[in-house]
Short mmCIF file of N, CA and C in Angstrom, two decimals:
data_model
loop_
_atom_site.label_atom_id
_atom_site.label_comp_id
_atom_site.label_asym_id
_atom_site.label_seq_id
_atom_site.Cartn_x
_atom_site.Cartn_y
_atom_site.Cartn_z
N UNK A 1 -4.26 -16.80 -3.60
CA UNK A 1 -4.29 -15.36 -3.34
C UNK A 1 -5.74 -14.88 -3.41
N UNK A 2 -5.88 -14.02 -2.53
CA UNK A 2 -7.37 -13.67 -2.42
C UNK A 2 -7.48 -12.36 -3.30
N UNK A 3 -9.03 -12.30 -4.19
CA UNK A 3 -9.36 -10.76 -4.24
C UNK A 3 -9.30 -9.41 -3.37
N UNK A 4 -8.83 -9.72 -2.12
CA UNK A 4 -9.30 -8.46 -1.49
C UNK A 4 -7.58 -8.88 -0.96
N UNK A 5 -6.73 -9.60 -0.55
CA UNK A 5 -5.25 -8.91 -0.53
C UNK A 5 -4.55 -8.49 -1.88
N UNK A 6 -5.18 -9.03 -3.19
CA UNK A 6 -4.62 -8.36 -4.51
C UNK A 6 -4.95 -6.76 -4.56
N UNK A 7 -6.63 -6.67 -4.26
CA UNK A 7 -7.11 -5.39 -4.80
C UNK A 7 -5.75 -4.17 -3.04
N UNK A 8 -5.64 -4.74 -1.74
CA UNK A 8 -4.79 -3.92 -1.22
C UNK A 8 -2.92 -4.13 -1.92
N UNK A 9 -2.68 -5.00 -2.62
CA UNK A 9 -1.58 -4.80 -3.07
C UNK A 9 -1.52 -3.65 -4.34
N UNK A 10 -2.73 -3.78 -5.09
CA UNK A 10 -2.47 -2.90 -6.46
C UNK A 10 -2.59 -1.33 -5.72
N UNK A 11 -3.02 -1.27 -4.53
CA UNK A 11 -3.40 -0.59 -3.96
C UNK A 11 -2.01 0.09 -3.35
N UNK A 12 -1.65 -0.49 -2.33
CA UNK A 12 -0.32 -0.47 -1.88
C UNK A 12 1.05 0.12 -2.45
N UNK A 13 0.77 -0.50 -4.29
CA UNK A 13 1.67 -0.13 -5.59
C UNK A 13 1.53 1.21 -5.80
N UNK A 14 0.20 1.25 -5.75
CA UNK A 14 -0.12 3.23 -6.50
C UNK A 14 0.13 4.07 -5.19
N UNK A 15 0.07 3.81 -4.35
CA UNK A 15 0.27 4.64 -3.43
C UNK A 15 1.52 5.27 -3.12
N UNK A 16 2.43 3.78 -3.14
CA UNK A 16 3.94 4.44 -3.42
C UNK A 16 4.51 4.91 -4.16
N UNK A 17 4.06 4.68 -5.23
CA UNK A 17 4.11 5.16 -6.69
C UNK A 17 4.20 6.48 -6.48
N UNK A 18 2.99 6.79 -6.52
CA UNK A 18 2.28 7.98 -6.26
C UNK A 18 3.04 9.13 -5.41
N UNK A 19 3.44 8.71 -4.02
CA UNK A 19 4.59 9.06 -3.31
C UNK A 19 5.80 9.43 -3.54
N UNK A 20 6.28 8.55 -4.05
CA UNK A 20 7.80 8.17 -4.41
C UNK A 20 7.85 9.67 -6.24
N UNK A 21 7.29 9.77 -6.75
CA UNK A 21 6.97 10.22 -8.13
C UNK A 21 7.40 12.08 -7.55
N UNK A 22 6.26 12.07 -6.30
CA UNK A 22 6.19 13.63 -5.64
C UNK A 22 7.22 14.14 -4.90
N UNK A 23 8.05 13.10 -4.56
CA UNK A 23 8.88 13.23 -2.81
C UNK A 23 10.47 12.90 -3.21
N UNK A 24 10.21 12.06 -4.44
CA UNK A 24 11.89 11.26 -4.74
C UNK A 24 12.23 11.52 -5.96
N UNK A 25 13.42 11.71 -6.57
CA UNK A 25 13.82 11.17 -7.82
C UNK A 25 13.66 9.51 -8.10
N UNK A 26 12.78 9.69 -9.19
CA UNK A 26 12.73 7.84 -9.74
C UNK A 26 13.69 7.83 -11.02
N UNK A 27 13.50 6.08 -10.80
CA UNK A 27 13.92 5.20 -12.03
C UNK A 27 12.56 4.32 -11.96
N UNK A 28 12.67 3.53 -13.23
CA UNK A 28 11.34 2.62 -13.38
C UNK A 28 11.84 1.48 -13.14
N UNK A 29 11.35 1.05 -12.02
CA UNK A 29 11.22 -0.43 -11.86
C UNK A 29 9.92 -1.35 -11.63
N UNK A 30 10.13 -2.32 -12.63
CA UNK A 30 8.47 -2.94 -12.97
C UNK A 30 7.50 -2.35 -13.49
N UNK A 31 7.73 -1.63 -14.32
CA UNK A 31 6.73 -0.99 -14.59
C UNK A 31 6.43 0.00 -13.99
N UNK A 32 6.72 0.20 -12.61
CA UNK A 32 6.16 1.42 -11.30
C UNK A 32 7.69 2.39 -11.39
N UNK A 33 7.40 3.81 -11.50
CA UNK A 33 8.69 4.51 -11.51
C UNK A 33 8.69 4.02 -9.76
N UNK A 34 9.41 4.12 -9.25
CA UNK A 34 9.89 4.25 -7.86
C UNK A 34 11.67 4.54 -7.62
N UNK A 35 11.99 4.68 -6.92
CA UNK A 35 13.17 5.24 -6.00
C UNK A 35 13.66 3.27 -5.58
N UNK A 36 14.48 3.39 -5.08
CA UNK A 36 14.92 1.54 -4.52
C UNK A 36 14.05 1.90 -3.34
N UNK A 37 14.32 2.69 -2.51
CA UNK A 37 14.11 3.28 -1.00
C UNK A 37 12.26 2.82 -0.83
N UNK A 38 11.90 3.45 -1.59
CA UNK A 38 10.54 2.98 -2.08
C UNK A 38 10.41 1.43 -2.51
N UNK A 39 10.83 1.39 -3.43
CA UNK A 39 10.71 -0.30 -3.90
C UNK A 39 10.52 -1.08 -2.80
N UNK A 40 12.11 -0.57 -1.63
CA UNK A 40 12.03 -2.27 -0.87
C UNK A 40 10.82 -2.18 0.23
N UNK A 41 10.18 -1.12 0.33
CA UNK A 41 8.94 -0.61 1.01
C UNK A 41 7.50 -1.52 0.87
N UNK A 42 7.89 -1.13 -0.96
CA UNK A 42 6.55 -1.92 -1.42
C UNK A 42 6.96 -3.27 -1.59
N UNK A 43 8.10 -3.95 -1.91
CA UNK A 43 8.57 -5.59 -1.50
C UNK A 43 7.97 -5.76 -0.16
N UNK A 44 8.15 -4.53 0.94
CA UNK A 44 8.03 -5.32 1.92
C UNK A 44 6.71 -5.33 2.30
N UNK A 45 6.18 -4.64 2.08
CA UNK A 45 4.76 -4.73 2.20
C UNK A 45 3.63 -5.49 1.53
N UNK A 46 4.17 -6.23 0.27
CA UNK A 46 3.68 -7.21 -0.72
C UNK A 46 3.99 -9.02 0.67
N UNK A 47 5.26 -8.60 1.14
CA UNK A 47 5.34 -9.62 1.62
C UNK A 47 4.66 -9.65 2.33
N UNK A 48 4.25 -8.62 3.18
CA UNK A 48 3.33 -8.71 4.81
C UNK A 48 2.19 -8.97 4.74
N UNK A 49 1.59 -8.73 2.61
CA UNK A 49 0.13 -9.07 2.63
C UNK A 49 0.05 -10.58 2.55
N UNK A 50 0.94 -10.72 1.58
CA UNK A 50 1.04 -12.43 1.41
C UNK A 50 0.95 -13.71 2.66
N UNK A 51 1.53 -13.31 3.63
CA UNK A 51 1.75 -13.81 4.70
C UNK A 51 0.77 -13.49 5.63
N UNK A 52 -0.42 -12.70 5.94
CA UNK A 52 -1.01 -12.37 6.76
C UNK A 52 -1.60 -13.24 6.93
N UNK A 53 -2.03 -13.25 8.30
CA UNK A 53 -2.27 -14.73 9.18
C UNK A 53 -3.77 -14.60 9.14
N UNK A 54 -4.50 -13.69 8.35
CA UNK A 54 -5.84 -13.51 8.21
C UNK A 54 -6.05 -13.88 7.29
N UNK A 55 -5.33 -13.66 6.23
CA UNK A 55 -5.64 -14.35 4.95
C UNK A 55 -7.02 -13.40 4.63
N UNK A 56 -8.00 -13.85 3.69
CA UNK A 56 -9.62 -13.57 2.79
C UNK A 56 -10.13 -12.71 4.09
N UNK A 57 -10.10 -13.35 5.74
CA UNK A 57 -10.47 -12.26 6.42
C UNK A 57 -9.76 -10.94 7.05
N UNK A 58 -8.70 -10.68 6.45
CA UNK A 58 -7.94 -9.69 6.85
C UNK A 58 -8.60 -7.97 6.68
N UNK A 59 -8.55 -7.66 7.68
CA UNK A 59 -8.68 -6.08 8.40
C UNK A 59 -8.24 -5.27 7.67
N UNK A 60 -8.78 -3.99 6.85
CA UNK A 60 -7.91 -3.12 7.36
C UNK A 60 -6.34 -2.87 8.22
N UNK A 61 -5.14 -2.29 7.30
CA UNK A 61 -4.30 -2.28 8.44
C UNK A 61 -4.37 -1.37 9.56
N UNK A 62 -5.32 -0.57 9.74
CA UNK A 62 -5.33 0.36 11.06
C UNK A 62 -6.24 0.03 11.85
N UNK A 63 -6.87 -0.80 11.49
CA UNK A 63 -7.87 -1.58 11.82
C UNK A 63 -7.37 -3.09 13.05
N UNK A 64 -6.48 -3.54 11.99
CA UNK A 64 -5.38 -4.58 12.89
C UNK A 64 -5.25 -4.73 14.41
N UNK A 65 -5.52 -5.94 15.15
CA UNK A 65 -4.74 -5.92 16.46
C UNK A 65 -3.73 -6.20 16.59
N UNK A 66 -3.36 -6.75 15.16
CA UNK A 66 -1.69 -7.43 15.34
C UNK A 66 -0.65 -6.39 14.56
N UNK A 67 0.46 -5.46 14.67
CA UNK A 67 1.17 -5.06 13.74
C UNK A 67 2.04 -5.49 13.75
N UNK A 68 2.22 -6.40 12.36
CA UNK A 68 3.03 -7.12 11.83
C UNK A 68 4.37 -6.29 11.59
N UNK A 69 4.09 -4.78 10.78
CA UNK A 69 5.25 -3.92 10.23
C UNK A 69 6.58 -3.97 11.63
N UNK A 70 7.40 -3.76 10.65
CA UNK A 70 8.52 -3.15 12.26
C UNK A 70 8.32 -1.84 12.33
N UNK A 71 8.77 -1.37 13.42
CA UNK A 71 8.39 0.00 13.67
C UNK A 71 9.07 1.01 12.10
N UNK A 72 10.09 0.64 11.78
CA UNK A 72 10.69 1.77 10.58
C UNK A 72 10.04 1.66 9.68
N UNK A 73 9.62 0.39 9.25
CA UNK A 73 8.32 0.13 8.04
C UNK A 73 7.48 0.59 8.10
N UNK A 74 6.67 0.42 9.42
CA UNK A 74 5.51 1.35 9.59
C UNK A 74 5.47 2.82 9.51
N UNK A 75 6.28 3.30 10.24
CA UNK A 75 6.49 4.98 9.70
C UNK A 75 6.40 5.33 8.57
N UNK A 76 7.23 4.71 7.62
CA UNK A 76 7.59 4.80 6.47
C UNK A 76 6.12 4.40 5.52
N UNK A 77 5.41 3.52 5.58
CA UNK A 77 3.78 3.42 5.20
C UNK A 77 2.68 4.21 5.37
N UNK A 78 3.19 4.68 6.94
CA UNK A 78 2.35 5.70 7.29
C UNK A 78 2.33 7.11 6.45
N UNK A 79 3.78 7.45 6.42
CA UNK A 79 4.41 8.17 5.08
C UNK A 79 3.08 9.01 4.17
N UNK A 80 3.69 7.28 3.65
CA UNK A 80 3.10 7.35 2.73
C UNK A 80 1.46 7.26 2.24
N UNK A 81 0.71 6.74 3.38
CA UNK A 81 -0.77 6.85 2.97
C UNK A 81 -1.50 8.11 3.48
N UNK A 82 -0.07 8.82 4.10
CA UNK A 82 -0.72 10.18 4.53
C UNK A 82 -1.20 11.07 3.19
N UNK A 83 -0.03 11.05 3.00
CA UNK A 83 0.68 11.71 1.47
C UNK A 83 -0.42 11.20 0.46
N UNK A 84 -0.10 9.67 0.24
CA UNK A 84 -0.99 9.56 -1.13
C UNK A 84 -2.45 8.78 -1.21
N UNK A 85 -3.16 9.03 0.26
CA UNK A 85 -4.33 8.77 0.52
C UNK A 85 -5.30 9.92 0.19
N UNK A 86 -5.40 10.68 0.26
CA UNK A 86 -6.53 12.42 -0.23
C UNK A 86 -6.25 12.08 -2.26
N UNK A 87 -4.83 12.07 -1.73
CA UNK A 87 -4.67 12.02 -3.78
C UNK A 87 -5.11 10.72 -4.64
N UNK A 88 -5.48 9.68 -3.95
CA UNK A 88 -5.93 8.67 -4.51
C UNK A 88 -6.94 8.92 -4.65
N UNK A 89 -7.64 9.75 -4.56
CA UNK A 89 -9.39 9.74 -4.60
C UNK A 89 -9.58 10.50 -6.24
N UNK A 90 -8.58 11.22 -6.72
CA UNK A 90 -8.28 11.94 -7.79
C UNK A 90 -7.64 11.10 -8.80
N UNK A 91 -6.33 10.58 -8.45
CA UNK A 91 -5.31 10.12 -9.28
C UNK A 91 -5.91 8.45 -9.59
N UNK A 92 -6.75 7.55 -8.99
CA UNK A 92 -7.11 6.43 -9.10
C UNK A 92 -8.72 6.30 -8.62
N UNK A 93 -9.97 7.22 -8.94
CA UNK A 93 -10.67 7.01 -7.91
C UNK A 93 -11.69 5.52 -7.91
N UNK A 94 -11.52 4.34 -9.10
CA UNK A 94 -12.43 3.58 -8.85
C UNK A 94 -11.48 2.49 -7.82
N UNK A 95 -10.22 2.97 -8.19
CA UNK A 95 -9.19 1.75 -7.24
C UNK A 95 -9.88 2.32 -5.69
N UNK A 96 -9.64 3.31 -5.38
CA UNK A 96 -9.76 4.30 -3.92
C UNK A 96 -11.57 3.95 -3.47
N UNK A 97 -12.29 3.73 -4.67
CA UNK A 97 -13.82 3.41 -3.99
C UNK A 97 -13.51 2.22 -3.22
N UNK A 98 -12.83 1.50 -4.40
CA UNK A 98 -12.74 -0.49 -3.65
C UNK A 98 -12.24 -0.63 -3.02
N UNK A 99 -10.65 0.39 -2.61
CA UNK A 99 -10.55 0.01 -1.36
C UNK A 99 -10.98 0.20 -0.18
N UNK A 100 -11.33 1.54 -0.23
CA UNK A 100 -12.80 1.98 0.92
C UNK A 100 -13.48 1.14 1.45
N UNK A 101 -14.34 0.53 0.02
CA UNK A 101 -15.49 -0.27 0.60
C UNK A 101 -14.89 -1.60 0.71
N UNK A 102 -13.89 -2.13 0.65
CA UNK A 102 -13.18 -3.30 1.53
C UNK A 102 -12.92 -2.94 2.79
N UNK A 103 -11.87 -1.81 3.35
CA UNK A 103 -12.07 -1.55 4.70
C UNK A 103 -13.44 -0.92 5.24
N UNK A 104 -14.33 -0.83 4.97
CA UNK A 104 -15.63 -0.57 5.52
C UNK A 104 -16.09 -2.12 5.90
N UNK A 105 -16.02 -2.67 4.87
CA UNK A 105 -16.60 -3.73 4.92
C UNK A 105 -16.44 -5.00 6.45
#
C-alpha cells in the first residue's frame, strides 16, 4: 500500500464522515459514525483505491482518464466532496493541505 493511496483513503473516511454526520442520522461503525448508506460508499471507494491500476502513480480522481466509479457511486462521491470539501479545510486542515498538495503534485 502506498503513502499517497492511504493519505486519499483517510481522506476519503473524513469526508464521509463528515457528510454522513450533517445530512444522515448515524450509528458508529469503526470507529467513523456513518449511516450503512454511507459506509458501503466508503467500502466502495476503499476498494477502488486499492485496486487502482495506477497504483504510487495515481491521479487525482478528477483528474483521471479512466472512471473506474459506476455512474451511482460517482454521484454519490461527488455528493459528497461537494459538501465536505470547503469544510475540510476547517474540520481537518493539515489532512486537506496533504491532500491538496498530492493532487497538485
Amino acid at each position: 500500500m502506498s503513502d499517497k493511496i492511504d493519505c486519499y483513503k483517510i481522506t476519503v473516511r473524513l469526508m464521509i464522515a463528515l457528510y454522513c454526520r450533517h445530512n444522515h442520522s448515524t450509528g458508529k461503525n469503526n470507529g467513523i459514525a456513518v449511516c450503512s448508506e454511507c459506509m458501503e460508499l466508503k467500502n466502495y471507494s476503499e476498494m477502488k483505491l486499492d485496486s487502482c491500476i495506477f497504483g504510487e502513480g495515481k491521479p487525482a480522481c478528477s483528474k483521471c482518464t479512466i472512471h473506474c466509479y459506476k455512474p451511482l457511486m460517482r454521484e454519490k462521491i461527488k455528493t459528497v466532496m461537494k459538501y465536505s470539501g470547503p469544510r475540510m479545510l476547517f474540520k481537518h486542515p493539515v489532512i486537506s493541505a496533504r491532500y491538496l498538495y498530492q493532487k497538485l503534485k
